[in-house]
Every structure is written in C-alpha cells, then in structure tokens.
PDB file of C-alpha atoms in Angstrom:
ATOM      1  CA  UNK Q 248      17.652 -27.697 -17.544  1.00 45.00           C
ATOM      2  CA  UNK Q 249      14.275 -27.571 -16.669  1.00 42.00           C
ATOM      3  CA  UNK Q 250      12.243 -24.907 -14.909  1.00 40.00           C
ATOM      4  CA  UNK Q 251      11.200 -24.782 -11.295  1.00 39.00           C
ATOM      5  CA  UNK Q 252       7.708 -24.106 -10.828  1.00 36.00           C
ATOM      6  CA  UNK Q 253       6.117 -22.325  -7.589  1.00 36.00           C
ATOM      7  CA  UNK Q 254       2.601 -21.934  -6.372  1.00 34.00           C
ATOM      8  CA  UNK Q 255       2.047 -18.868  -9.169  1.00 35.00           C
ATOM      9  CA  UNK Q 256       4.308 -20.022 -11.965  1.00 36.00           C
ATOM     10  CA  UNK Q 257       7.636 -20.439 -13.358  1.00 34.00           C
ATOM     11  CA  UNK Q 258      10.185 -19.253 -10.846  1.00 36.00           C
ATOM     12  CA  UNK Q 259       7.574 -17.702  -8.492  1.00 36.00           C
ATOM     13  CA  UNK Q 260       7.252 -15.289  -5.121  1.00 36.00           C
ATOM     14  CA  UNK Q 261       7.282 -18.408  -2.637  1.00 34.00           C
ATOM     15  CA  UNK Q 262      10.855 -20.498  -2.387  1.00 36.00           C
ATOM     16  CA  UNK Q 263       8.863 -23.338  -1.627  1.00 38.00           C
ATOM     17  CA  UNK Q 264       8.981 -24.651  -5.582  1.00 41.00           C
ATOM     18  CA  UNK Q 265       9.439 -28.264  -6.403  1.00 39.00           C
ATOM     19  CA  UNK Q 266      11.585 -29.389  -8.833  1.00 45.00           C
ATOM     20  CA  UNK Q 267       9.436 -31.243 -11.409  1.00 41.00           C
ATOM     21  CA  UNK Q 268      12.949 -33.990 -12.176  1.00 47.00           C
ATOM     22  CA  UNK Q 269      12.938 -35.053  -9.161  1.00 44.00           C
ATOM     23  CA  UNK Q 270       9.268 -35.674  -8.651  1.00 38.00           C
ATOM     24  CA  UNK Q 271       9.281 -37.364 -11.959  1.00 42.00           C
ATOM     25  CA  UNK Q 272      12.243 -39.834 -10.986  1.00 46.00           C
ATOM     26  CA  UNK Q 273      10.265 -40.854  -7.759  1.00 40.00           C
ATOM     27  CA  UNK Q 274       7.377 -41.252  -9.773  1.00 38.00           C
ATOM     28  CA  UNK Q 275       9.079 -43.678 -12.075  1.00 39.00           C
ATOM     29  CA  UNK Q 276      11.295 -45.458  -9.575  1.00 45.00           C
ATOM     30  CA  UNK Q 277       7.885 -46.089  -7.499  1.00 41.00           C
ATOM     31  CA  UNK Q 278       5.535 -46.682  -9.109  1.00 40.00           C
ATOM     32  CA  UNK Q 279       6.853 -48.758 -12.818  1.00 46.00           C
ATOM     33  CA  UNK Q 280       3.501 -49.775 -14.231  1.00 44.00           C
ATOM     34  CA  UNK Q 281       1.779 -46.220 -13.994  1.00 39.00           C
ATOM     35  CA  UNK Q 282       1.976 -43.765 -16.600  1.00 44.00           C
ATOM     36  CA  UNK Q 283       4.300 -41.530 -15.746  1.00 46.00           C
ATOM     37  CA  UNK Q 284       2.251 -38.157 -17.016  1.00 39.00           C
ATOM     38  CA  UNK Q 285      -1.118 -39.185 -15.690  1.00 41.00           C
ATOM     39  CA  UNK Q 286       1.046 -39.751 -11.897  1.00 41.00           C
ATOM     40  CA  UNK Q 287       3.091 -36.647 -12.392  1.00 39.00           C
ATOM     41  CA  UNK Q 288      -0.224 -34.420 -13.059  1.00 36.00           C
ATOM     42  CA  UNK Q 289      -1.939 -36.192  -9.528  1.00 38.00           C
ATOM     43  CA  UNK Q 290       1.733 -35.216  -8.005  1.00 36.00           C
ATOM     44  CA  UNK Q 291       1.307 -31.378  -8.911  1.00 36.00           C
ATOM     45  CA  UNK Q 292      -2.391 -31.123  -8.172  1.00 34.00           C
ATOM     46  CA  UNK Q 293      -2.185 -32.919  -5.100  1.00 37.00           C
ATOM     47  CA  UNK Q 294       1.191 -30.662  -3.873  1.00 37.00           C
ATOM     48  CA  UNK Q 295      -0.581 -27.310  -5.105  1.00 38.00           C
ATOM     49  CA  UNK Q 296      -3.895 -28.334  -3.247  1.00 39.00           C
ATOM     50  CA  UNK Q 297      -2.293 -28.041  -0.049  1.00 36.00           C
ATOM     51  CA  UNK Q 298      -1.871 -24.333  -0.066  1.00 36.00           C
ATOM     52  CA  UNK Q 299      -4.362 -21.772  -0.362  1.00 32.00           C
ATOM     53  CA  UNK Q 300      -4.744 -19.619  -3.055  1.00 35.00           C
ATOM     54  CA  UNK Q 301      -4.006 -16.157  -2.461  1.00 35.00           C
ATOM     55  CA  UNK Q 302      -4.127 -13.838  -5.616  1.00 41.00           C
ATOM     56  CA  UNK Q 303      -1.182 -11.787  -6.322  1.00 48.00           C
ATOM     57  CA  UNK Q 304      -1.092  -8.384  -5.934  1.00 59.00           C
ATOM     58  CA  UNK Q 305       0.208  -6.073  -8.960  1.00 69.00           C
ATOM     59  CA  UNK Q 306       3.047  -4.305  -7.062  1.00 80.00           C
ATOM     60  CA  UNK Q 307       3.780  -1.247  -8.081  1.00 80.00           C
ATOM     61  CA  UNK Q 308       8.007  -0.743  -7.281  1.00 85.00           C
ATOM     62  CA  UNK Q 309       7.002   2.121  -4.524  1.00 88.00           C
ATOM     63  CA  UNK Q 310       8.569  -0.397  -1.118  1.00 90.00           C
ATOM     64  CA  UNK Q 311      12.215  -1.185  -1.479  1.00 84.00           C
ATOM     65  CA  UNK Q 312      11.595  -4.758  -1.484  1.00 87.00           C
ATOM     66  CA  UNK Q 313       8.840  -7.025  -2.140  1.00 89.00           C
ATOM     67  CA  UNK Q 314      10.614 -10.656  -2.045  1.00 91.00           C
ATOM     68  CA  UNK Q 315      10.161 -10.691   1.927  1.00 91.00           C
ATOM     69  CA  UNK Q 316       6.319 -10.215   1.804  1.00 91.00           C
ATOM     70  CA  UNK Q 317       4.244 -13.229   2.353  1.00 91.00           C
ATOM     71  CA  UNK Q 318       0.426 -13.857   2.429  1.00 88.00           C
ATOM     72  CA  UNK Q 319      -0.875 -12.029   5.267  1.00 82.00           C
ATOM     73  CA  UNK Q 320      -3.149 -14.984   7.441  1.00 78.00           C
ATOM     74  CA  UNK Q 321      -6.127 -13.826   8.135  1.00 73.00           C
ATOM     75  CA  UNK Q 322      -7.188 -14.341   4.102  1.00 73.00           C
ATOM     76  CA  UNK Q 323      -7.857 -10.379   3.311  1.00 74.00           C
ATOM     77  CA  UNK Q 324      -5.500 -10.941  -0.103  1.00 80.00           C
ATOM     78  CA  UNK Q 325      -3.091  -8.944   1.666  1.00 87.00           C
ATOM     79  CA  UNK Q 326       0.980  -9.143   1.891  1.00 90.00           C
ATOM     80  CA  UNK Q 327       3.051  -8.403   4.546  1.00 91.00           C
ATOM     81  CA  UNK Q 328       6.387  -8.620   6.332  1.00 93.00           C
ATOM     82  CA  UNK Q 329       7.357  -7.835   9.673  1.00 93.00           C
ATOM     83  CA  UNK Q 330      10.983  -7.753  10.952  1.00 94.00           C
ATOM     84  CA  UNK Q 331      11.830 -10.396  13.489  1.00 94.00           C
ATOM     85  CA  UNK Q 332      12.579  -9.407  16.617  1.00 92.00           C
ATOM     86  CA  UNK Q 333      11.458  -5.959  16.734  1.00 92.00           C
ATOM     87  CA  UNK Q 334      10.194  -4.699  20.183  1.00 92.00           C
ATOM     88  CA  UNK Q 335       7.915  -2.021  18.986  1.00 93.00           C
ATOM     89  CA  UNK Q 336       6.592  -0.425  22.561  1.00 92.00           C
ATOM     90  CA  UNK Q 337       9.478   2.086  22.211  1.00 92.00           C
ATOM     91  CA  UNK Q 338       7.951   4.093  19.345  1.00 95.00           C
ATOM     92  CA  UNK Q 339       5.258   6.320  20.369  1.00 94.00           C
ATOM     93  CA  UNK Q 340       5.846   9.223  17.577  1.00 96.00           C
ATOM     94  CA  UNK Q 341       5.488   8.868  13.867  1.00 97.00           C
ATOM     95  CA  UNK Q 342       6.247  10.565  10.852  1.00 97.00           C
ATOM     96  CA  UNK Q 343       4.151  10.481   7.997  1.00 96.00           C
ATOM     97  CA  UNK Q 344       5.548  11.245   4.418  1.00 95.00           C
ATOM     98  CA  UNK Q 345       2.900  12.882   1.855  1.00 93.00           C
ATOM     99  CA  UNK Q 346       1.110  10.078  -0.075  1.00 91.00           C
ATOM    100  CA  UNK Q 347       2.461   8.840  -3.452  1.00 90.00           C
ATOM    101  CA  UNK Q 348      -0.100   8.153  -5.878  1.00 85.00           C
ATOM    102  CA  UNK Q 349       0.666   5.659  -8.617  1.00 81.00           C
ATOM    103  CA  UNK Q 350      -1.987   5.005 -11.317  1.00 76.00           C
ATOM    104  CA  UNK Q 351      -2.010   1.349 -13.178  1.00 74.00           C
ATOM    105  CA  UNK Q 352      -0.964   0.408 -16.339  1.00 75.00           C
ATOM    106  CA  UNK Q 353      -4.506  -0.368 -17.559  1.00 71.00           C
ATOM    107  CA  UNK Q 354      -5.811   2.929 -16.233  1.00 67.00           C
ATOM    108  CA  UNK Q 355      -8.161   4.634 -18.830  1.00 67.00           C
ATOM    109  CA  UNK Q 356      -6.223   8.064 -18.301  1.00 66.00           C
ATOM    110  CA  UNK Q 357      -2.644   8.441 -17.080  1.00 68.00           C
ATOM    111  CA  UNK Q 358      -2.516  11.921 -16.022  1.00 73.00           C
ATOM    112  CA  UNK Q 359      -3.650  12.880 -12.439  1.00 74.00           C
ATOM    113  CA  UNK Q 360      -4.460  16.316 -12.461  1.00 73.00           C
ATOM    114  CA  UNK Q 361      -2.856  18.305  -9.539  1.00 78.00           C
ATOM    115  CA  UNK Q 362      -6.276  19.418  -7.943  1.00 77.00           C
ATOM    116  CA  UNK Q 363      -7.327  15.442  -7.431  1.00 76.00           C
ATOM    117  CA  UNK Q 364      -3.413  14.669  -6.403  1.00 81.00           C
ATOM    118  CA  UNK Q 365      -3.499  17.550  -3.596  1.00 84.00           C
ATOM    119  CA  UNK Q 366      -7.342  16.614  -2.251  1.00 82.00           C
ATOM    120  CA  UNK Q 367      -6.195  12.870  -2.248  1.00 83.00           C
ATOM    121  CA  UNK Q 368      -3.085  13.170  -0.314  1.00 88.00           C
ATOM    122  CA  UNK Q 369      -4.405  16.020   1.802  1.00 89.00           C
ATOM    123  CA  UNK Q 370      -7.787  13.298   2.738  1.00 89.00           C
ATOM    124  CA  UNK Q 371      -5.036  10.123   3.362  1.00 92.00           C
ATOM    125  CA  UNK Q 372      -2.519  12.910   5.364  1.00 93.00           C
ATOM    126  CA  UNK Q 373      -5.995  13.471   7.902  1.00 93.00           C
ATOM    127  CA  UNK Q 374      -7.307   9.700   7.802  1.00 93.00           C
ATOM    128  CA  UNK Q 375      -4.054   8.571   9.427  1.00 95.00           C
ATOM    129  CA  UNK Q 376      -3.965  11.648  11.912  1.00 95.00           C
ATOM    130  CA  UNK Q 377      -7.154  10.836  13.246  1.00 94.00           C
ATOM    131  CA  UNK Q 378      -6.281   7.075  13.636  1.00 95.00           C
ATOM    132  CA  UNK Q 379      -3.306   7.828  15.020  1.00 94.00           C
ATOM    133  CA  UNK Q 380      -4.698  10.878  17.337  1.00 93.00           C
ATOM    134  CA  UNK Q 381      -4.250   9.859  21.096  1.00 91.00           C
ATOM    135  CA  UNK Q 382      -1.644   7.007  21.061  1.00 91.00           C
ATOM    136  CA  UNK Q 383       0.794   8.179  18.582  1.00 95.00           C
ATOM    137  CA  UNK Q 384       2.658  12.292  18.101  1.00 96.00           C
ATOM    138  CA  UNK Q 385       2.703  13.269  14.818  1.00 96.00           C
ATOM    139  CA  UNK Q 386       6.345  14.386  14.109  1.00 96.00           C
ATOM    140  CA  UNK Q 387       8.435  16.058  11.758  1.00 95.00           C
ATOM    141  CA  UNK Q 388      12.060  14.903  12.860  1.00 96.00           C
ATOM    142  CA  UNK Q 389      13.794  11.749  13.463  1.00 96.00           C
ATOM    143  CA  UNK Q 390      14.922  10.377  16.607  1.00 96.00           C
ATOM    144  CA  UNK Q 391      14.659   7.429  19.094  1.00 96.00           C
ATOM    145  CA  UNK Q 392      11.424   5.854  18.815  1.00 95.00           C
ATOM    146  CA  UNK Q 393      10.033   7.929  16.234  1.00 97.00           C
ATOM    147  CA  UNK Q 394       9.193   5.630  13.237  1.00 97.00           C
ATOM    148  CA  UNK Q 395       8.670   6.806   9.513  1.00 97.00           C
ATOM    149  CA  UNK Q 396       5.638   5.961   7.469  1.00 96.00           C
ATOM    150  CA  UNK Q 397       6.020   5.533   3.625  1.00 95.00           C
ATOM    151  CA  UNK Q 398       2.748   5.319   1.630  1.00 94.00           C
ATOM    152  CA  UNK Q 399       1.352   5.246  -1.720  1.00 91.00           C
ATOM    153  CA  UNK Q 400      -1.689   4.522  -3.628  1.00 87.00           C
ATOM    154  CA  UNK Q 401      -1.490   2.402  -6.104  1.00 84.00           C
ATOM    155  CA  UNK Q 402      -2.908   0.405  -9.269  1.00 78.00           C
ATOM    156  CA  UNK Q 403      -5.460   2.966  -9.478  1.00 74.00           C
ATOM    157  CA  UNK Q 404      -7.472   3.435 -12.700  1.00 70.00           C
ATOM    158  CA  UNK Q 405      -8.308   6.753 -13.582  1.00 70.00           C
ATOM    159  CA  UNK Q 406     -11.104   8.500 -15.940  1.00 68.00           C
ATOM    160  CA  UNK Q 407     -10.353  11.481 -18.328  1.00 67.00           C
ATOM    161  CA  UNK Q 408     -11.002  14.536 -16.110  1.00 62.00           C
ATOM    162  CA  UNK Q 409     -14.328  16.548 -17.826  1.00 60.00           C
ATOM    163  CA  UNK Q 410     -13.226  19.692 -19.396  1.00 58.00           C
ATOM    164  CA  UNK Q 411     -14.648  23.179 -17.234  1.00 55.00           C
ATOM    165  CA  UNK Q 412     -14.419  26.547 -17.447  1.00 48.00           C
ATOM    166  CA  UNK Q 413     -11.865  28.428 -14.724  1.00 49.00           C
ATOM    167  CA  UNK Q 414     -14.167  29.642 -11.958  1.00 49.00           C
ATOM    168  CA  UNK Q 415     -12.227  30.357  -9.081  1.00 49.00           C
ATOM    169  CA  UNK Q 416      -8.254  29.772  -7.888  1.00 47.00           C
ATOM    170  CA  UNK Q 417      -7.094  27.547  -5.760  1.00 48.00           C
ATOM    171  CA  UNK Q 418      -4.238  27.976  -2.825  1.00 51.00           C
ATOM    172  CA  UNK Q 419      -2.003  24.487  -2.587  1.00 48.00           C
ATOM    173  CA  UNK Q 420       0.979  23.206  -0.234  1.00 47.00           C
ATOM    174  CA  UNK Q 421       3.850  25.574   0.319  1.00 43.00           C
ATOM    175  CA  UNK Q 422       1.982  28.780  -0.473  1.00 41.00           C
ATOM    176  CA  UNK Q 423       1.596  27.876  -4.834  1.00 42.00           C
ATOM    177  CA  UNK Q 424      -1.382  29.292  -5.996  1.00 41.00           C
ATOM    178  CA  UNK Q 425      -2.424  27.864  -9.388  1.00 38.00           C
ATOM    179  CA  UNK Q 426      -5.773  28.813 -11.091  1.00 38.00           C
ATOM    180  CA  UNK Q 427      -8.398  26.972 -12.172  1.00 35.00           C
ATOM    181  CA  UNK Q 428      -7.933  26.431 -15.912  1.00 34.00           C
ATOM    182  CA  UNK Q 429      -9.427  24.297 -18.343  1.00 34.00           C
ATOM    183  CA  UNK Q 430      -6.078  22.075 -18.063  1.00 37.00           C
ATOM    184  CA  UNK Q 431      -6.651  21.269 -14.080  1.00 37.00           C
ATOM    185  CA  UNK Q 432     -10.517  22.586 -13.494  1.00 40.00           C
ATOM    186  CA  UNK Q 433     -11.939  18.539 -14.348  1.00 48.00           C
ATOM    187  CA  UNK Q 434     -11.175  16.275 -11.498  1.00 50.00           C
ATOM    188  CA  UNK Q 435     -10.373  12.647 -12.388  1.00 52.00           C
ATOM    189  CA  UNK Q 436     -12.649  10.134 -11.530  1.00 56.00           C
ATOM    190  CA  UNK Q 437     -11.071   6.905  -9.636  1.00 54.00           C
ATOM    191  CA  UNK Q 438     -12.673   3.329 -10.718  1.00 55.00           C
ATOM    192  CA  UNK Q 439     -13.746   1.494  -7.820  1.00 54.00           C
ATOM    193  CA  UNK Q 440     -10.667  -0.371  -6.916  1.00 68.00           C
ATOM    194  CA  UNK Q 441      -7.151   0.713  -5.560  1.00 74.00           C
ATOM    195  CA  UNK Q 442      -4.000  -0.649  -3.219  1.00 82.00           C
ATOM    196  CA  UNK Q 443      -1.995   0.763  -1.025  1.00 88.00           C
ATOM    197  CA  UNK Q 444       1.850  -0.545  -0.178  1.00 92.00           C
ATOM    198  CA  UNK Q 445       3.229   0.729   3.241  1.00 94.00           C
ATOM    199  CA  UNK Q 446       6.287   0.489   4.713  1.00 95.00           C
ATOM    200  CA  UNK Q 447       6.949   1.753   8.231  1.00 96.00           C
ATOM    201  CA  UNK Q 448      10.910   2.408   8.834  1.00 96.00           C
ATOM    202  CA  UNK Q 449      12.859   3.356  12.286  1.00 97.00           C
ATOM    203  CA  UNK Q 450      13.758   6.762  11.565  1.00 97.00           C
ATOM    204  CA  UNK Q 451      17.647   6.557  12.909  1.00 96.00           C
ATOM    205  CA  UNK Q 452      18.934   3.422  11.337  1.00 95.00           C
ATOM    206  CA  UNK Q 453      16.314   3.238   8.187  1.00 95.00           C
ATOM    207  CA  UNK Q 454      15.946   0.196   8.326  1.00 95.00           C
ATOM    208  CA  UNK Q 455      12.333  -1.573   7.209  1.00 96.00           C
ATOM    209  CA  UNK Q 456      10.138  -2.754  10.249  1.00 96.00           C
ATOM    210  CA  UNK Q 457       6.824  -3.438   8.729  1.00 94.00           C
ATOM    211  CA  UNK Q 458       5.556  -3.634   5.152  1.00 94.00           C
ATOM    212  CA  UNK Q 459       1.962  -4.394   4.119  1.00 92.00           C
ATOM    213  CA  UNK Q 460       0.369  -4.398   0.549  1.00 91.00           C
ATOM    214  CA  UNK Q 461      -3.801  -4.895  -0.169  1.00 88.00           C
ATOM    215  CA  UNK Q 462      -6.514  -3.829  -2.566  1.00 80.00           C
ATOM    216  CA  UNK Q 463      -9.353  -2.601  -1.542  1.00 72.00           C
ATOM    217  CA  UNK Q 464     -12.483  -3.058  -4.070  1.00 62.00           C
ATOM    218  CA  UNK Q 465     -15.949  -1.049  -4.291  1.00 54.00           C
ATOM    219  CA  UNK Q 466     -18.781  -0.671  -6.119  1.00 48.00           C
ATOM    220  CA  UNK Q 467     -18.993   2.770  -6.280  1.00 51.00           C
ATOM    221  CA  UNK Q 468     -16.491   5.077  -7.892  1.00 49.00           C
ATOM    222  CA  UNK Q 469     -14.034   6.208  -5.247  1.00 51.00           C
ATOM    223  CA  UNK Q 470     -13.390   9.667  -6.171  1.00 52.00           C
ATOM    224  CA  UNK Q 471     -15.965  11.698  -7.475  1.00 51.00           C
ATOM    225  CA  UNK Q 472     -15.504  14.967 -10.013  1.00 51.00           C
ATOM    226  CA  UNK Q 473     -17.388  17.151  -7.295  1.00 52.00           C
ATOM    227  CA  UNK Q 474     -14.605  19.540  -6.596  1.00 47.00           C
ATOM    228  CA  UNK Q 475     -16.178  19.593  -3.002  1.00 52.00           C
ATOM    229  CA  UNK Q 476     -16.448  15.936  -2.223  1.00 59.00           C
ATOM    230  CA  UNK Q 477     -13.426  12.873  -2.247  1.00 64.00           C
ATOM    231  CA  UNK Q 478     -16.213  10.481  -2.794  1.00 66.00           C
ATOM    232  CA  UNK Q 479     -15.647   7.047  -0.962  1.00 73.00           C
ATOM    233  CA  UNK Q 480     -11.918   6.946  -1.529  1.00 76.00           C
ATOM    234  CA  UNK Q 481     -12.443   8.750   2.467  1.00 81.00           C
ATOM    235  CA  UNK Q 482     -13.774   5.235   3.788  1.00 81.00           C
ATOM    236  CA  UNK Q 483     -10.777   3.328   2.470  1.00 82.00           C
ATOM    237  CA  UNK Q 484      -8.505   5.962   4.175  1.00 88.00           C
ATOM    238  CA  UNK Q 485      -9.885   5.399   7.551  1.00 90.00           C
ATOM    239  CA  UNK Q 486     -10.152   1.742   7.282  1.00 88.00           C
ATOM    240  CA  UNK Q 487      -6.109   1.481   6.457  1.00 89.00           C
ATOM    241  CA  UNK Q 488      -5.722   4.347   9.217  1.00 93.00           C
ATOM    242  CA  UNK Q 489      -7.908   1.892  11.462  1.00 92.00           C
ATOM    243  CA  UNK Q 490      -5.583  -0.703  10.213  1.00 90.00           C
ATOM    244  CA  UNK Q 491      -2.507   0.778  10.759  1.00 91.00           C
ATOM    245  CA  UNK Q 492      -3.857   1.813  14.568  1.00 93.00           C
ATOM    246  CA  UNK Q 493      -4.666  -1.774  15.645  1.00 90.00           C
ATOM    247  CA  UNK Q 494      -1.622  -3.337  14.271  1.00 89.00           C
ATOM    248  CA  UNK Q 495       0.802  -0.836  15.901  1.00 92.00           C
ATOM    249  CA  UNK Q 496      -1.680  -1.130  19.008  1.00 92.00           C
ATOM    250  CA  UNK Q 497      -1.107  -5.121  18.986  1.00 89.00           C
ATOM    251  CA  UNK Q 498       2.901  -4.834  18.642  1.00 89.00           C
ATOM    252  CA  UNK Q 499       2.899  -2.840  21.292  1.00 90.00           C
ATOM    253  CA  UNK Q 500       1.011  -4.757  23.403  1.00 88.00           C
ATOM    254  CA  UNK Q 501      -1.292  -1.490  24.446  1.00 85.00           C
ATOM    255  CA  UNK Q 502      -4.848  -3.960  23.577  1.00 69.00           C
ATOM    256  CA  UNK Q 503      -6.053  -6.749  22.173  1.00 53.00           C
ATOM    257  CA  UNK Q 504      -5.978  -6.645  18.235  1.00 44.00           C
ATOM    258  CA  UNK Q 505      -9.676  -6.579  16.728  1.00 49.00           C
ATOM    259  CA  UNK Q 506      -9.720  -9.176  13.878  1.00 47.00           C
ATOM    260  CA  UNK Q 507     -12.997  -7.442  12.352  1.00 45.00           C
ATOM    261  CA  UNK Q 508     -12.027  -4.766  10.146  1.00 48.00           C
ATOM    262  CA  UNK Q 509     -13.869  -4.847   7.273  1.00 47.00           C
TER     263      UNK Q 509
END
C-alpha cells in the first residue's frame, strides 16, 4: 500500500493529505497521451502551492496534545488551538504554575544549573503578573472561573556554565538555601532562540481551553552569565505576557485585539 503524503511529509500534522493512487488514476484516465510522472509531479506542486508554508515547530511533549494545533493566521510561525464554543468572559482569575524549562536536543550543554532555573522561572512568574495586573487575580485555588496556566520553555540551547569560585549563598523557593559552589556558581548562557508551549485549562473540569506554541529568535544571547542580569530572555517574557493579555482581552470581548505585537 502506498503512503499518504501531507503538506510536511509522509503521514503528516494536517489530515488534509492526498492519496497519491488516486491522483495517479485520474491522471491516467484523463489525460492518455501525457506522461504520467511529468503530470503527477505538476499535480503535487500545483496541490502543495496552494497552502502556505508554515515551518514546524520542534514540540517538546510538555501540552497533552499537539494533533489539535493548527497554524496560527496571522503568519508569526505559531500553533494554536482554541476550544469551540468556549465563552471565556466568566474567568477573571488565573493560576499560574511555575515555568518548566526544557532544553533541546542539540543544546551544547544539557544541564541547567539551579541558579539560572530559579532566576528564569522567577523573571517568566513576574512577566505574566504584570501583564496580567489589573484585569486578571492571581490565584492559588481552583474554582468557577478561575483558569490554570501551564507553561514551559522550550528547545532552548544552552552553553557550559563558566566555572567560579563560591562567593556568597543564595536563599531559593520554599526557604532552601544552597551555596554558591563551583558546581552551581557559573550561570548558563541561553543561545538566542527559544519556544514556549502554553496551555490554559478551566481549573474545575481540566479540561484544555487554549493552547499556543512559537519560537521566538534573537540576535543576542538571551540569558547572560551576569548573576545580576536575565539578559534579553526579560523582553521575550513580556512580549508572551503581552500576548497572553490581548488574547484573553479579545475572548472576552473587554477591547479590540492589537494585531502588532512584535
């Protein structure tokens, strides 16, 4: 049996594949006195050339599903779903779970050192307050309207953390002191590219509402090995926050949704 082929390959994310058979038996039926290959290649590249070509994202396996997401249509590269139906102007409180961080495969280093983990997710954690601050109440508990925000940080490429000597200690979540030794004292350094894959869930029946995957690029590293200083890994924070704020502005029909994030 042959294989089906979608707009990324064999068996790909869109069901809209076409089975190459039954184009090939048209082809023939129709058109006898034209080489069959030469039509069945101006078939394919006319079919393909219809949709535009979005690159694919290297999901990570942080959301619970990813065959729902589809191009998102105003041509950032990004992927989204959103469940039909929804009336979203009930949910005016939020809960935000601490950021997962999930390097990439190709990263040059696959340890993240718990000093850069805790700055990272403390910087995301304060991006979203702020860009939440004055529309949405930043909860703790479930209940009616109170929606759940999942979020992690992914395909980022890390740089061997420099080697330092222990200077000072350092106090972290939940009281846990842990000095600065020469296993945790080097920060790593991000490359200048990352993604992050949300998913926002209704807190009583768990089910998914909203999912949303994108890479951001830059030229600059995003994280810096200044102990005192995220680097620009800050300005993609508050442009997702900024994101996140305008989309659950537009859904619940509080303003007009500004198309020029950037």
């Amino acid at each position: 049996m042959r294989p089906r082929y979608g707009l990324y390959g064999v068996d790909g994310i869109y069901s809209s594949t076409f089975d190459l058979e039954k184009i090939e038996d048209t082809v023939i039926h129709t058109f006898p006195q034209i080489h069959r290959l030469s039509m069945l290649l101006c078939v394919i590249v006319s079919l393909s050339g219809c949709t535009p070509k979005i690159e694919p994202l290297n999901f990570s396996g942080f959301l619970t599903d990813y065959t729902s997401l589809r191009p998102s249509p105003d041509d950032s590269g990004a992927w989204s779903y959103r469940k039909p139906g929804v009336n979203f102007k009930g949910y005016d409180h939020i809960i935000l779970d601490p950021l997962v961080i999930w390097p990439s495969q190709h990263s040059e280093y696959g340890g993240l050192d718990a000093l850069t983990a805790w700055k990272l997710a403390l910087g995301f954690q304060d991006s979203m307050s702020r860009a939440l601050a004055g529309g949405y109440v930043i909860v703790k508990d479930p209940g009616p309207g109170v929606l759940r925000l999942r979020a992690a940080l992914t395909d980022v490429l890390l740089e061997r953390p420099v080697v330092s000597t222990p200077d000072h200690i350092l106090p972290l979540a939940n009281d846990l002191l842990i000095q600065a030794s020469e296993k945790i004292s080097g920060m790593n350094a991000l490359e200048g590219e990352a993604a992050i894959e949300v998913e926002i869930l209704d807190t009583q029946s768990q089910e998914r509402l909203v999912a949303y995957v994108e890479k951001r690029m830059s030229s600059e590293v995003l994280l810096t090995r200044d102990k005192d200083s995220l680097g620009p890994v800050l300005e993609i924070f508050d442009y997702w926050g900024k994101k996140l704020r305008q989309r659950l502005d537009e859904e619940r029909g509080l303003r007009e949704y500004r198309k020029d994030i950037q």
